[in-house]
Coordinates of C-alpha atoms in Angstrom, one line a residue:
M1 CA 105.8 92.1 92.3
N2 CA 106.8 95.0 94.5
L3 CA 107.3 98.0 92.2
F4 CA 109.2 99.9 94.8
E5 CA 111.6 97.1 95.6
T6 CA 112.2 96.7 91.8
Y7 CA 113.0 100.3 91.3
S8 CA 115.1 100.6 94.5
A9 CA 117.2 97.8 92.9
R10 CA 117.4 99.8 89.6
V11 CA 118.5 102.9 91.4
A12 CA 121.2 100.9 93.3
A13 CA 122.3 99.4 89.9
A14 CA 122.5 102.9 88.4
L15 CA 124.7 104.1 91.3
A16 CA 126.9 101.0 91.0
A17 CA 127.3 101.7 87.2
L18 CA 128.4 105.3 88.0
A19 CA 130.8 104.0 90.6
E20 CA 132.2 101.4 88.2
R21 CA 133.2 104.1 85.6
G22 CA 134.6 106.4 88.4
A23 CA 131.9 109.0 88.4
L24 CA 131.1 108.1 92.1
P25 CA 133.0 106.5 94.9
A26 CA 132.5 102.8 95.4
G27 CA 130.7 101.4 98.4
L28 CA 128.2 104.2 99.2
D29 CA 125.9 103.4 102.0
L30 CA 122.4 103.0 100.5
G31 CA 120.7 102.4 103.8
R32 CA 118.8 105.7 103.7
V33 CA 117.9 105.6 100.0
V34 CA 114.2 105.2 99.4
V35 CA 111.9 104.9 96.3
E36 CA 108.4 106.0 97.0
P37 CA 105.3 107.4 95.2
T38 CA 105.4 111.0 94.2
K39 CA 103.3 113.3 96.3
D40 CA 101.6 114.7 93.1
P41 CA 100.9 112.2 90.2
A42 CA 101.6 115.1 87.8
H43 CA 105.3 114.9 88.8
G44 CA 105.6 111.2 87.8
D45 CA 105.1 107.8 89.3
L46 CA 108.1 107.4 91.6
A47 CA 110.5 109.6 93.5
T48 CA 113.9 108.8 95.0
N49 CA 116.0 110.7 97.6
A50 CA 119.2 109.0 96.5
A51 CA 121.0 112.1 95.5
M52 CA 119.9 114.0 98.6
V53 CA 121.2 111.4 101.1
L54 CA 124.3 110.3 99.2
A55 CA 125.8 113.7 98.0
K56 CA 127.8 114.4 101.1
E57 CA 129.4 110.9 101.2
A58 CA 130.0 111.2 97.4
G59 CA 131.8 114.5 97.9
T60 CA 129.4 116.5 95.7
N61 CA 126.2 118.5 95.9
P62 CA 122.7 116.9 95.6
R63 CA 121.8 118.4 92.2
A64 CA 125.1 117.4 90.6
L65 CA 124.7 113.8 91.8
A66 CA 121.1 113.9 90.7
A67 CA 122.2 114.9 87.2
L68 CA 124.5 111.9 87.0
L69 CA 121.8 109.6 88.3
V70 CA 119.1 111.0 85.9
E71 CA 121.4 110.4 82.9
E72 CA 122.1 106.8 84.0
L73 CA 118.4 106.0 84.8
G74 CA 117.4 107.5 81.5
K75 CA 119.0 104.4 79.8
D76 CA 116.4 102.2 81.4
A77 CA 113.8 101.3 78.7
Q78 CA 111.0 101.2 81.3
I79 CA 111.6 104.8 82.4
V80 CA 109.9 107.3 80.2
R81 CA 111.3 110.3 82.0
A82 CA 113.7 111.0 84.9
E83 CA 113.7 114.6 86.2
I84 CA 115.4 116.5 89.0
A85 CA 113.0 118.2 91.4
G86 CA 113.8 120.9 94.0
P87 CA 117.2 120.6 95.8
G88 CA 117.9 117.1 94.3
F89 CA 115.0 114.7 94.4
I90 CA 114.5 112.6 91.3
N91 CA 111.1 111.9 89.8
L92 CA 110.5 109.0 87.5
T93 CA 107.7 108.4 85.0
L94 CA 107.4 104.8 84.0
Q95 CA 106.1 103.1 80.8
P96 CA 102.4 102.1 81.0
S97 CA 103.5 98.6 80.4
V98 CA 105.1 98.5 83.8
F99 CA 101.7 98.9 85.4
T100 CA 100.0 96.5 83.0
A101 CA 102.5 93.8 84.1
I102 CA 101.7 94.6 87.8
L103 CA 98.0 94.4 87.1
K104 CA 98.5 91.0 85.4
D105 CA 100.5 89.8 88.4
A106 CA 97.7 90.9 90.8
V107 CA 95.1 89.0 88.7
E108 CA 97.2 85.8 88.6
R109 CA 98.1 85.9 92.3
G110 CA 94.7 86.9 93.6
L111 CA 94.6 86.9 97.4
D112 CA 98.4 86.1 97.5
Y113 CA 99.2 89.4 95.7
G114 CA 101.3 91.5 98.1
R115 CA 102.2 88.5 100.3
G116 CA 105.9 88.6 101.4
A117 CA 108.5 85.9 101.0
R118 CA 108.7 83.6 104.0
K119 CA 111.0 84.9 106.7
P120 CA 111.5 82.1 109.3
Q121 CA 113.9 84.2 111.4
P122 CA 113.7 86.2 113.5
K123 CA 110.5 84.8 115.1
V124 CA 108.1 87.5 116.4
N125 CA 106.0 87.3 119.5
V126 CA 103.0 89.6 119.6
E127 CA 101.5 89.8 123.1
Y128 CA 98.1 91.5 123.2
V129 CA 94.9 91.8 125.3
S130 CA 96.4 90.3 128.5
A131 CA 93.5 91.7 130.4
N132 CA 93.4 90.9 134.1
P133 CA 91.1 87.9 134.5
T134 CA 88.9 89.8 137.0
G135 CA 85.9 90.4 134.8
P136 CA 84.6 90.8 131.3
M137 CA 86.6 92.8 128.8
H138 CA 85.6 96.4 128.0
V139 CA 85.8 98.3 124.7
G140 CA 89.3 99.5 125.5
H141 CA 90.5 95.9 125.7
G142 CA 88.8 95.3 122.4
R143 CA 90.9 98.0 120.7
G144 CA 94.1 96.3 121.9
A145 CA 92.7 92.9 120.9
V146 CA 91.9 94.1 117.3
F147 CA 95.2 96.0 117.0
G148 CA 97.3 93.1 118.1
D149 CA 95.4 90.6 116.0
A150 CA 95.5 92.7 112.9
L151 CA 99.2 93.4 113.4
A152 CA 99.9 89.7 113.8
N153 CA 97.9 89.0 110.6
I154 CA 99.9 91.7 108.7
L155 CA 103.3 90.4 110.0
A156 CA 102.3 86.8 108.9
F157 CA 101.2 88.1 105.5
A158 CA 104.5 89.9 105.1
G159 CA 106.3 86.6 105.7
H160 CA 107.2 86.6 109.4
D161 CA 106.9 83.7 111.7
V162 CA 104.5 85.1 114.3
T163 CA 103.2 83.7 117.6
R164 CA 100.1 85.3 119.3
E165 CA 100.3 85.3 123.1
Y166 CA 98.1 86.3 126.0
Y167 CA 99.7 86.9 129.4
I168 CA 97.4 85.8 132.2
N169 CA 97.9 88.1 135.2
D170 CA 96.8 85.3 137.7
A171 CA 99.2 86.3 140.5
G172 CA 99.0 89.2 142.9
A173 CA 96.4 90.9 145.1
Q174 CA 93.7 91.5 142.4
V175 CA 93.0 87.8 141.9
D176 CA 92.6 87.3 145.6
V177 CA 90.0 90.1 145.5
L178 CA 88.4 88.2 142.6
A179 CA 88.3 85.0 144.7
R180 CA 86.7 86.7 147.7
S181 CA 84.1 88.2 145.4
A182 CA 83.4 84.8 143.8
Y183 CA 83.1 83.3 147.3
L184 CA 80.3 85.6 148.1
R185 CA 78.6 84.5 144.9
Y186 CA 79.1 80.9 146.0
R187 CA 77.3 81.7 149.3
E188 CA 74.6 83.3 147.3
A189 CA 74.2 80.2 145.2
L190 CA 73.7 78.2 148.4
G191 CA 70.7 80.5 149.3
E192 CA 72.3 83.3 151.3
T193 CA 71.4 86.9 150.8
I194 CA 74.7 88.7 150.2
T195 CA 75.9 92.2 149.9
I196 CA 79.0 93.1 147.9
P197 CA 81.1 95.4 150.0
E198 CA 83.2 98.2 148.6
G199 CA 86.5 97.0 147.2
L200 CA 85.1 93.7 145.8
Y201 CA 83.8 93.1 142.2
P202 CA 80.1 93.8 142.1
G203 CA 79.3 92.6 138.6
D204 CA 76.9 89.7 138.0
Y205 CA 79.4 88.0 135.8
L206 CA 80.6 86.1 138.9
V207 CA 77.2 84.5 139.6
S208 CA 78.0 81.6 137.3
V209 CA 81.3 81.0 139.1
G210 CA 79.5 80.9 142.4
E211 CA 77.0 78.4 140.9
T212 CA 79.8 76.2 139.6
L213 CA 81.5 76.2 143.0
A214 CA 78.2 75.3 144.7
K215 CA 77.7 72.3 142.3
A216 CA 81.3 71.1 142.8
H217 CA 81.6 71.5 146.6
G218 CA 78.1 71.8 148.0
D219 CA 78.4 73.7 151.3
A220 CA 81.8 72.1 152.2
L221 CA 83.7 75.4 151.6
L222 CA 81.7 77.2 154.3
A223 CA 83.4 75.2 157.0
K224 CA 86.9 75.8 155.8
P225 CA 89.1 78.8 156.8
E226 CA 90.0 81.3 154.1
A227 CA 93.5 80.0 153.8
E228 CA 92.0 76.7 152.6
W229 CA 89.1 77.9 150.4
L230 CA 90.9 80.8 148.9
P231 CA 93.2 78.8 146.5
L232 CA 90.3 76.7 145.3
V233 CA 88.0 79.6 144.7
R234 CA 90.7 81.7 143.1
Q235 CA 91.5 79.0 140.5
A236 CA 87.8 78.4 139.8
A237 CA 87.3 82.2 139.4
I238 CA 90.3 82.6 137.1
D239 CA 89.2 79.6 135.0
G240 CA 85.7 81.0 134.7
M241 CA 86.9 84.5 133.8
M242 CA 89.3 83.1 131.2
A243 CA 86.6 81.0 129.6
M244 CA 84.5 84.1 129.3
I245 CA 87.4 86.2 127.9
R246 CA 88.2 83.4 125.4
D247 CA 84.6 83.3 124.3
D248 CA 84.5 87.1 123.9
L249 CA 87.7 87.1 121.9
A250 CA 86.3 84.3 119.7
A251 CA 83.3 86.5 119.0
L252 CA 85.7 89.1 117.8
G253 CA 87.7 86.6 115.7
V254 CA 90.7 86.7 117.9
V255 CA 92.5 83.4 118.7
H256 CA 95.7 83.2 120.7
Q257 CA 98.2 80.4 120.3
V258 CA 99.7 80.8 123.8
F259 CA 98.1 81.6 127.1
F260 CA 101.0 82.2 129.5
S261 CA 100.3 82.1 133.3
E262 CA 102.1 84.7 135.4
R263 CA 101.8 82.3 138.3
S264 CA 103.8 79.7 136.4
L265 CA 106.8 81.9 136.5
Q266 CA 107.4 80.9 140.1
N267 CA 106.8 77.2 139.5
D268 CA 107.7 76.2 136.0
G269 CA 108.3 72.5 136.5
G270 CA 109.7 73.2 139.9
V271 CA 111.8 76.1 138.7
D272 CA 111.3 79.6 140.0
V273 CA 112.0 81.5 136.8
V274 CA 111.9 84.9 138.6
A275 CA 114.5 83.8 141.0
E276 CA 116.6 82.4 138.2
T277 CA 116.3 85.7 136.3
I278 CA 117.3 87.8 139.3
A279 CA 120.3 85.4 139.9
D280 CA 121.4 85.9 136.3
L281 CA 121.2 89.7 136.7
R282 CA 123.2 89.5 139.9
A283 CA 125.9 87.4 138.3
R284 CA 126.3 90.1 135.7
D285 CA 126.5 92.9 138.4
L286 CA 123.2 94.4 137.1
I287 CA 121.6 94.4 140.6
Y288 CA 122.8 96.4 143.7
Q289 CA 121.5 97.4 147.1
G290 CA 120.4 101.0 147.1
R291 CA 117.7 103.5 148.0
L292 CA 115.4 105.3 145.6
P293 CA 113.7 108.7 145.9
P294 CA 109.9 108.7 145.7
P295 CA 108.5 108.8 142.1
K296 CA 107.5 112.2 140.9
G297 CA 104.0 112.8 139.6
Q298 CA 103.0 109.2 139.2
K299 CA 102.1 106.2 141.2
D300 CA 104.6 103.3 141.4
E301 CA 103.3 100.3 143.3
D302 CA 106.8 98.8 143.5
W303 CA 108.3 101.8 145.3
E304 CA 109.3 101.5 149.0
D305 CA 111.2 104.0 151.1
R306 CA 114.1 101.7 152.1
E307 CA 117.3 100.2 150.9
Q308 CA 116.5 97.4 148.5
A309 CA 117.7 95.3 145.5
L310 CA 117.7 97.6 142.5
F311 CA 118.1 96.7 138.8
R312 CA 120.5 99.0 136.9
A313 CA 117.8 100.1 134.5
T314 CA 119.5 103.4 133.8
Q315 CA 122.4 101.5 132.3
F316 CA 120.0 100.4 129.5
G317 CA 118.2 103.7 128.9
D318 CA 115.6 104.0 131.7
D319 CA 115.2 107.1 133.8
V320 CA 115.8 105.5 137.2
D321 CA 116.9 102.1 138.6
R322 CA 114.1 99.8 139.6
P323 CA 113.4 97.6 142.6
L324 CA 112.9 93.9 142.2
L325 CA 112.2 92.7 145.8
K326 CA 109.6 94.0 148.3
S327 CA 110.3 94.3 152.0
D328 CA 108.5 91.0 152.7
G329 CA 110.8 89.2 150.2
S330 CA 108.2 88.8 147.5
Y331 CA 108.8 89.9 143.9
T332 CA 107.8 93.3 142.6
Y333 CA 105.5 93.4 139.5
F334 CA 108.5 94.5 137.5
A335 CA 110.6 91.4 138.6
N336 CA 107.8 89.1 137.3
D337 CA 107.6 91.1 134.0
I338 CA 111.4 90.9 133.5
A339 CA 111.2 87.1 134.0
Y340 CA 108.3 86.8 131.6
H341 CA 110.1 88.7 128.8
R342 CA 113.2 86.7 129.4
S343 CA 111.0 83.6 129.0
K344 CA 109.9 84.9 125.6
F345 CA 113.5 85.3 124.5
T346 CA 114.5 81.8 125.8
R347 CA 111.5 80.4 123.9
G348 CA 113.0 81.7 120.7
F349 CA 111.5 85.2 120.2
P350 CA 114.2 87.9 119.9
Q351 CA 111.5 90.2 118.4
M352 CA 108.8 91.1 120.9
I353 CA 105.8 93.3 120.4
D354 CA 103.6 94.2 123.4
V355 CA 100.2 95.9 123.0
W356 CA 99.3 97.9 126.1
G357 CA 96.7 100.4 127.2
A358 CA 97.6 104.0 127.2
D359 CA 97.7 104.1 131.0
H360 CA 100.9 101.9 130.9
G361 CA 102.9 104.5 129.0
G362 CA 105.2 105.2 132.0
Y363 CA 106.2 101.5 132.0
V364 CA 107.6 101.4 128.5
K365 CA 111.2 102.6 129.1
R366 CA 111.8 100.3 132.1
M367 CA 110.5 97.2 130.2
Q368 CA 112.6 98.0 127.1
A369 CA 115.6 98.4 129.4
A370 CA 114.9 95.1 131.0
V371 CA 114.7 93.3 127.6
K372 CA 118.0 94.7 126.6
A373 CA 119.6 93.5 129.8
V374 CA 118.2 90.0 130.0
T375 CA 118.9 89.3 126.3
A376 CA 122.4 90.9 126.4
G377 CA 121.2 93.2 123.6
Q378 CA 120.1 90.4 121.3
G379 CA 116.3 91.0 121.9
A380 CA 114.2 94.0 121.0
L381 CA 110.8 95.1 122.5
D382 CA 108.4 97.4 120.7
V383 CA 105.5 98.6 122.9
K384 CA 102.4 99.8 121.1
L385 CA 100.1 101.9 123.3
C386 CA 96.4 101.9 122.4
Q387 CA 94.5 105.1 123.5
L388 CA 91.1 105.3 125.0
V389 CA 87.8 104.4 123.2
K390 CA 84.9 106.8 123.8
L391 CA 81.7 104.9 123.3
L392 CA 78.9 107.0 121.8
R393 CA 75.5 106.7 120.4
N394 CA 74.5 109.5 117.9
G395 CA 77.3 111.6 119.5
E396 CA 76.1 111.1 123.1
P397 CA 78.1 109.0 125.7
V398 CA 76.7 105.5 126.3
K399 CA 75.6 104.6 129.7
M400 CA 77.3 102.0 131.8
S401 CA 76.5 98.3 131.7
K402 CA 74.5 96.5 134.4
R403 CA 76.3 93.3 133.8
S404 CA 79.8 94.6 134.5
G405 CA 78.8 97.0 137.2
D406 CA 80.8 100.0 135.9
F407 CA 81.5 99.8 132.1
V408 CA 80.0 98.6 128.8
T409 CA 81.4 95.2 128.0
L410 CA 83.1 94.4 124.7
R411 CA 80.7 91.5 124.1
E412 CA 77.7 93.9 124.4
V413 CA 79.2 96.1 121.6
I414 CA 80.0 93.1 119.4
D415 CA 76.5 91.8 119.8
E416 CA 75.0 95.1 118.9
V417 CA 77.0 96.2 115.9
G418 CA 78.8 93.0 114.7
R419 CA 82.4 91.8 114.5
D420 CA 83.3 93.6 111.3
A421 CA 82.3 97.0 112.4
V422 CA 84.2 96.6 115.7
R423 CA 87.3 95.3 114.0
F424 CA 87.5 97.7 111.1
M425 CA 86.8 100.9 113.2
M426 CA 89.3 99.9 115.9
I427 CA 92.1 100.2 113.3
F428 CA 90.7 103.0 111.2
R429 CA 92.5 105.4 113.5
K430 CA 96.1 105.3 114.6
N431 CA 96.5 103.4 117.9
D432 CA 98.0 106.4 119.7
A433 CA 95.0 108.6 119.0
T434 CA 91.7 108.5 121.0
L435 CA 88.9 106.8 119.2
D436 CA 85.3 107.9 119.1
F437 CA 83.2 104.8 118.5
D438 CA 79.6 105.7 117.7
L439 CA 77.3 102.7 117.8
A440 CA 74.8 104.3 115.5
K441 CA 77.3 105.5 112.9
V442 CA 79.1 102.2 112.5
V443 CA 75.9 100.4 111.3
E444 CA 74.8 103.0 108.8
Q445 CA 74.8 102.0 105.2
S446 CA 76.4 105.1 103.8
K447 CA 79.7 106.3 102.5
D448 CA 80.3 108.0 105.9
N449 CA 80.6 104.5 107.5
P450 CA 84.1 103.3 106.5
V451 CA 83.5 99.6 107.0
F452 CA 80.3 99.6 105.0
Y453 CA 82.0 101.7 102.2
V454 CA 84.9 99.2 101.8
Q455 CA 82.7 96.1 102.0
Y456 CA 80.3 97.6 99.5
A457 CA 83.1 98.1 97.1
H458 CA 83.9 94.4 97.3
A459 CA 80.3 93.5 96.9
R460 CA 80.0 95.7 93.8
C461 CA 83.0 93.9 92.3
A462 CA 81.2 90.6 92.9
S463 CA 78.0 92.0 91.3
I464 CA 80.0 92.9 88.2
F465 CA 81.0 89.3 87.7
R466 CA 77.4 88.2 88.2
Q467 CA 76.4 90.6 85.5
A468 CA 79.2 89.5 83.2
R469 CA 78.1 85.8 83.5
E470 CA 74.6 86.8 82.4
A471 CA 75.9 88.9 79.5
F472 CA 78.6 86.5 78.3
P473 CA 77.6 82.9 79.5
D474 CA 80.5 81.4 77.5
L475 CA 83.2 83.7 78.9
D476 CA 86.0 82.1 80.9
L477 CA 86.3 84.2 84.0
S478 CA 89.1 82.3 85.7
P479 CA 92.1 84.3 86.9
Q480 CA 94.3 82.5 84.4
A481 CA 92.0 83.5 81.5
L482 CA 91.6 87.1 82.7
A483 CA 95.4 87.5 83.1
G484 CA 95.6 87.1 79.3
A485 CA 93.3 90.0 78.6
D486 CA 94.5 93.0 76.6
L487 CA 95.1 95.2 79.7
A488 CA 96.5 98.0 77.6
R489 CA 92.9 98.9 76.9
L490 CA 92.7 100.4 80.4
T491 CA 93.6 104.0 79.5
D492 CA 91.2 106.2 81.4
E493 CA 92.8 108.3 84.0
A494 CA 90.6 106.9 86.8
E495 CA 91.4 103.3 85.7
V496 CA 95.1 104.1 85.6
G497 CA 95.0 105.7 89.0
I498 CA 93.4 102.6 90.5
V499 CA 96.0 100.3 88.9
K500 CA 98.7 102.5 90.5
L501 CA 97.0 102.1 93.8
I502 CA 97.0 98.3 93.3
A503 CA 100.8 98.6 92.5
A504 CA 101.3 100.2 95.9
Y505 CA 99.7 97.4 98.0
P506 CA 102.8 95.3 98.5
R507 CA 104.6 98.4 99.8
I508 CA 101.7 99.2 102.1
I509 CA 101.9 95.7 103.6
E510 CA 105.6 95.9 104.0
G511 CA 105.5 99.3 105.6
A512 CA 102.7 98.4 108.0
A513 CA 104.6 95.3 109.0
A514 CA 107.9 97.2 109.5
A515 CA 106.3 100.1 111.4
H516 CA 103.8 97.9 113.4
E517 CA 100.9 100.1 112.2
P518 CA 97.8 98.2 111.0
H519 CA 95.9 101.4 110.3
R520 CA 97.9 101.8 107.1
V521 CA 96.1 98.8 105.6
A522 CA 92.7 100.1 106.8
F523 CA 93.4 103.5 105.3
F524 CA 94.6 101.9 102.0
V525 CA 91.6 99.7 101.4
H526 CA 89.3 102.7 102.2
E527 CA 91.2 104.8 99.6
L528 CA 91.0 102.0 97.0
A529 CA 87.3 101.5 97.7
S530 CA 86.7 105.3 97.3
A531 CA 88.5 105.3 94.0
F532 CA 86.5 102.3 92.8
H533 CA 83.2 103.8 93.7
S534 CA 84.1 107.0 91.9
L535 CA 85.0 104.9 88.7
W536 CA 81.6 103.1 89.1
N537 CA 79.8 106.4 89.2
K538 CA 81.8 107.7 86.2
G539 CA 80.6 104.8 84.2
K540 CA 77.0 106.0 84.6
D541 CA 77.8 109.1 82.6
S542 CA 80.4 107.5 80.2
P543 CA 79.0 104.2 78.8
Q544 CA 82.4 103.4 77.3
L545 CA 83.8 103.0 80.9
R546 CA 81.2 100.5 82.0
F547 CA 82.7 97.3 83.2
V548 CA 80.4 95.1 81.2
N549 CA 79.7 96.2 77.6
Q550 CA 77.9 93.6 75.4
T551 CA 79.1 95.4 72.2
D552 CA 82.8 95.3 73.2
R553 CA 83.9 91.8 74.4
E554 CA 87.6 92.6 74.5
S555 CA 87.2 95.7 76.6
T556 CA 84.8 93.8 78.9
V557 CA 87.4 91.1 79.5
A558 CA 90.1 93.7 80.3
R559 CA 87.9 95.5 82.7
L560 CA 86.8 92.2 84.4
A561 CA 90.5 91.4 84.9
F562 CA 90.9 94.9 86.4
V563 CA 87.8 94.3 88.7
H564 CA 89.2 90.9 89.7
A565 CA 92.4 92.6 90.9
V566 CA 90.5 95.3 92.8
R567 CA 88.3 92.6 94.4
S568 CA 91.4 90.6 95.4
V569 CA 93.2 93.5 97.0
L570 CA 90.1 94.6 98.9
A571 CA 89.5 91.1 100.1
S572 CA 93.2 90.7 101.1
G573 CA 93.2 94.0 103.0
L574 CA 90.0 93.1 104.8
A575 CA 91.3 89.7 105.6
V576 CA 94.4 91.0 107.3
A577 CA 92.1 93.4 109.3
G578 CA 90.1 90.3 110.2
V579 CA 87.0 91.7 108.4
A580 CA 84.7 89.7 106.0
A581 CA 84.6 90.5 102.3
P582 CA 80.9 90.0 101.4
E583 CA 79.7 89.1 97.9
E584 CA 76.4 91.0 98.6
M585 CA 75.3 93.7 100.9
R586 CA 71.8 93.3 102.4

């Protein structure tokens, strides 16, 4: 049950009733009408802006329209009070039975509470990580990985048909640099003493690739010219790096359904998809020959000072038109990226979400323009930029890794603090804000450590059930039995506040899915955990609020139902974040 959807429908019904009797015009546009929690619980349970956003269209002023709406809503038996606030907002106070019914629904549905109805269309493609296969992933990649994975989880929980995709950048100069670096490690594996020159990858992660090549080819590659060994070594190096990346992602609990090769764009079953895409744009007069001024204030690897084939990106909202072909006839990076996103659309994904690092911010407009063009306006691209992660230990910057050569690897962080700490903290801050990740703080067992605080709340819920089984061995603690408890016994202000938080969970999921913002779920479960810990502590001073009371069986059953709902919502929120919900904390 989604309380806010229910009352949005009731506000719409009240407006329709007013229109039917001629008090309002028919056919008002309700697109901007919202029902949301009040900012202050003292003002009621829900608030709506209906009168504010409809007054002009209705030909009246907001307070006059609010007065009509308050009178109509006052006829609803489940609304205790409807009041006008400020210039025309309406606050609604609901019967306690409304929240009792929601709590019962949460108890009965358990981990499915808040799950959205299945939405098979439009299908959503979430592309995330897509780190160049030139070495191990760093902590910044980890933030994008967690963000994308949690977002995909939330979209799926909200009912969307989601595909998780990784774009392998296995074309271009950087993979040739990788291959030459791996070739040196191959020679090293054969017994040579090698020196890694500037411009190649110095990390020891390529040692195993060199050893694999030595086992597969012996010294045969030494006699071959670069033109012959380079393709072999390049593929071996890419395969080795992708195996390492997949392994690191698995340690983080991230599994992609699709790994899409950039190289395949130029040979997809004999079809050059990039050429096909450019031909399609030409046929629609979206490419012309022209000359561009040099970019201002930022590097653009695709820019050349000459007349060239330009995509009319400005026609679709970009700042300048963009080149698609280099002077040697090869494709620009942008041409490949256009073809790749066109491929997503032709594979059945009109809704695309890309998760990128903050350093790609200047690329967003051109890619969104390209998606509009190649999908004829039928596709949409949302790009989420993940800001930098500052890795600290007790407030001090962490030194670089020997393994990678110049950064701390993601796997080193996972091995030190664990998957749960990495995943929760990566979304416990909005993606567009820099994240300070303190390796010491995220393993503390204190309320200052958000992941511990939320997991501890879930473990406390589990401990209450263990206590209840000891106190009442004959008690049926199944969700079906607990749903039949007398939930009206839950009258304490702290209990009621938590029930209202539980009532907000479906809206949190819906909002996080619509806005593509996983941090909303992390913030919510932390708020719920905090409220539950406070209630636990309140029970120490007020015995009548203790969850298990051997002298009051009925109140115990009601509170166990309440605790079951809290535990289910905490577990659900942690699950979409990809974090475990432990029964005990050790």
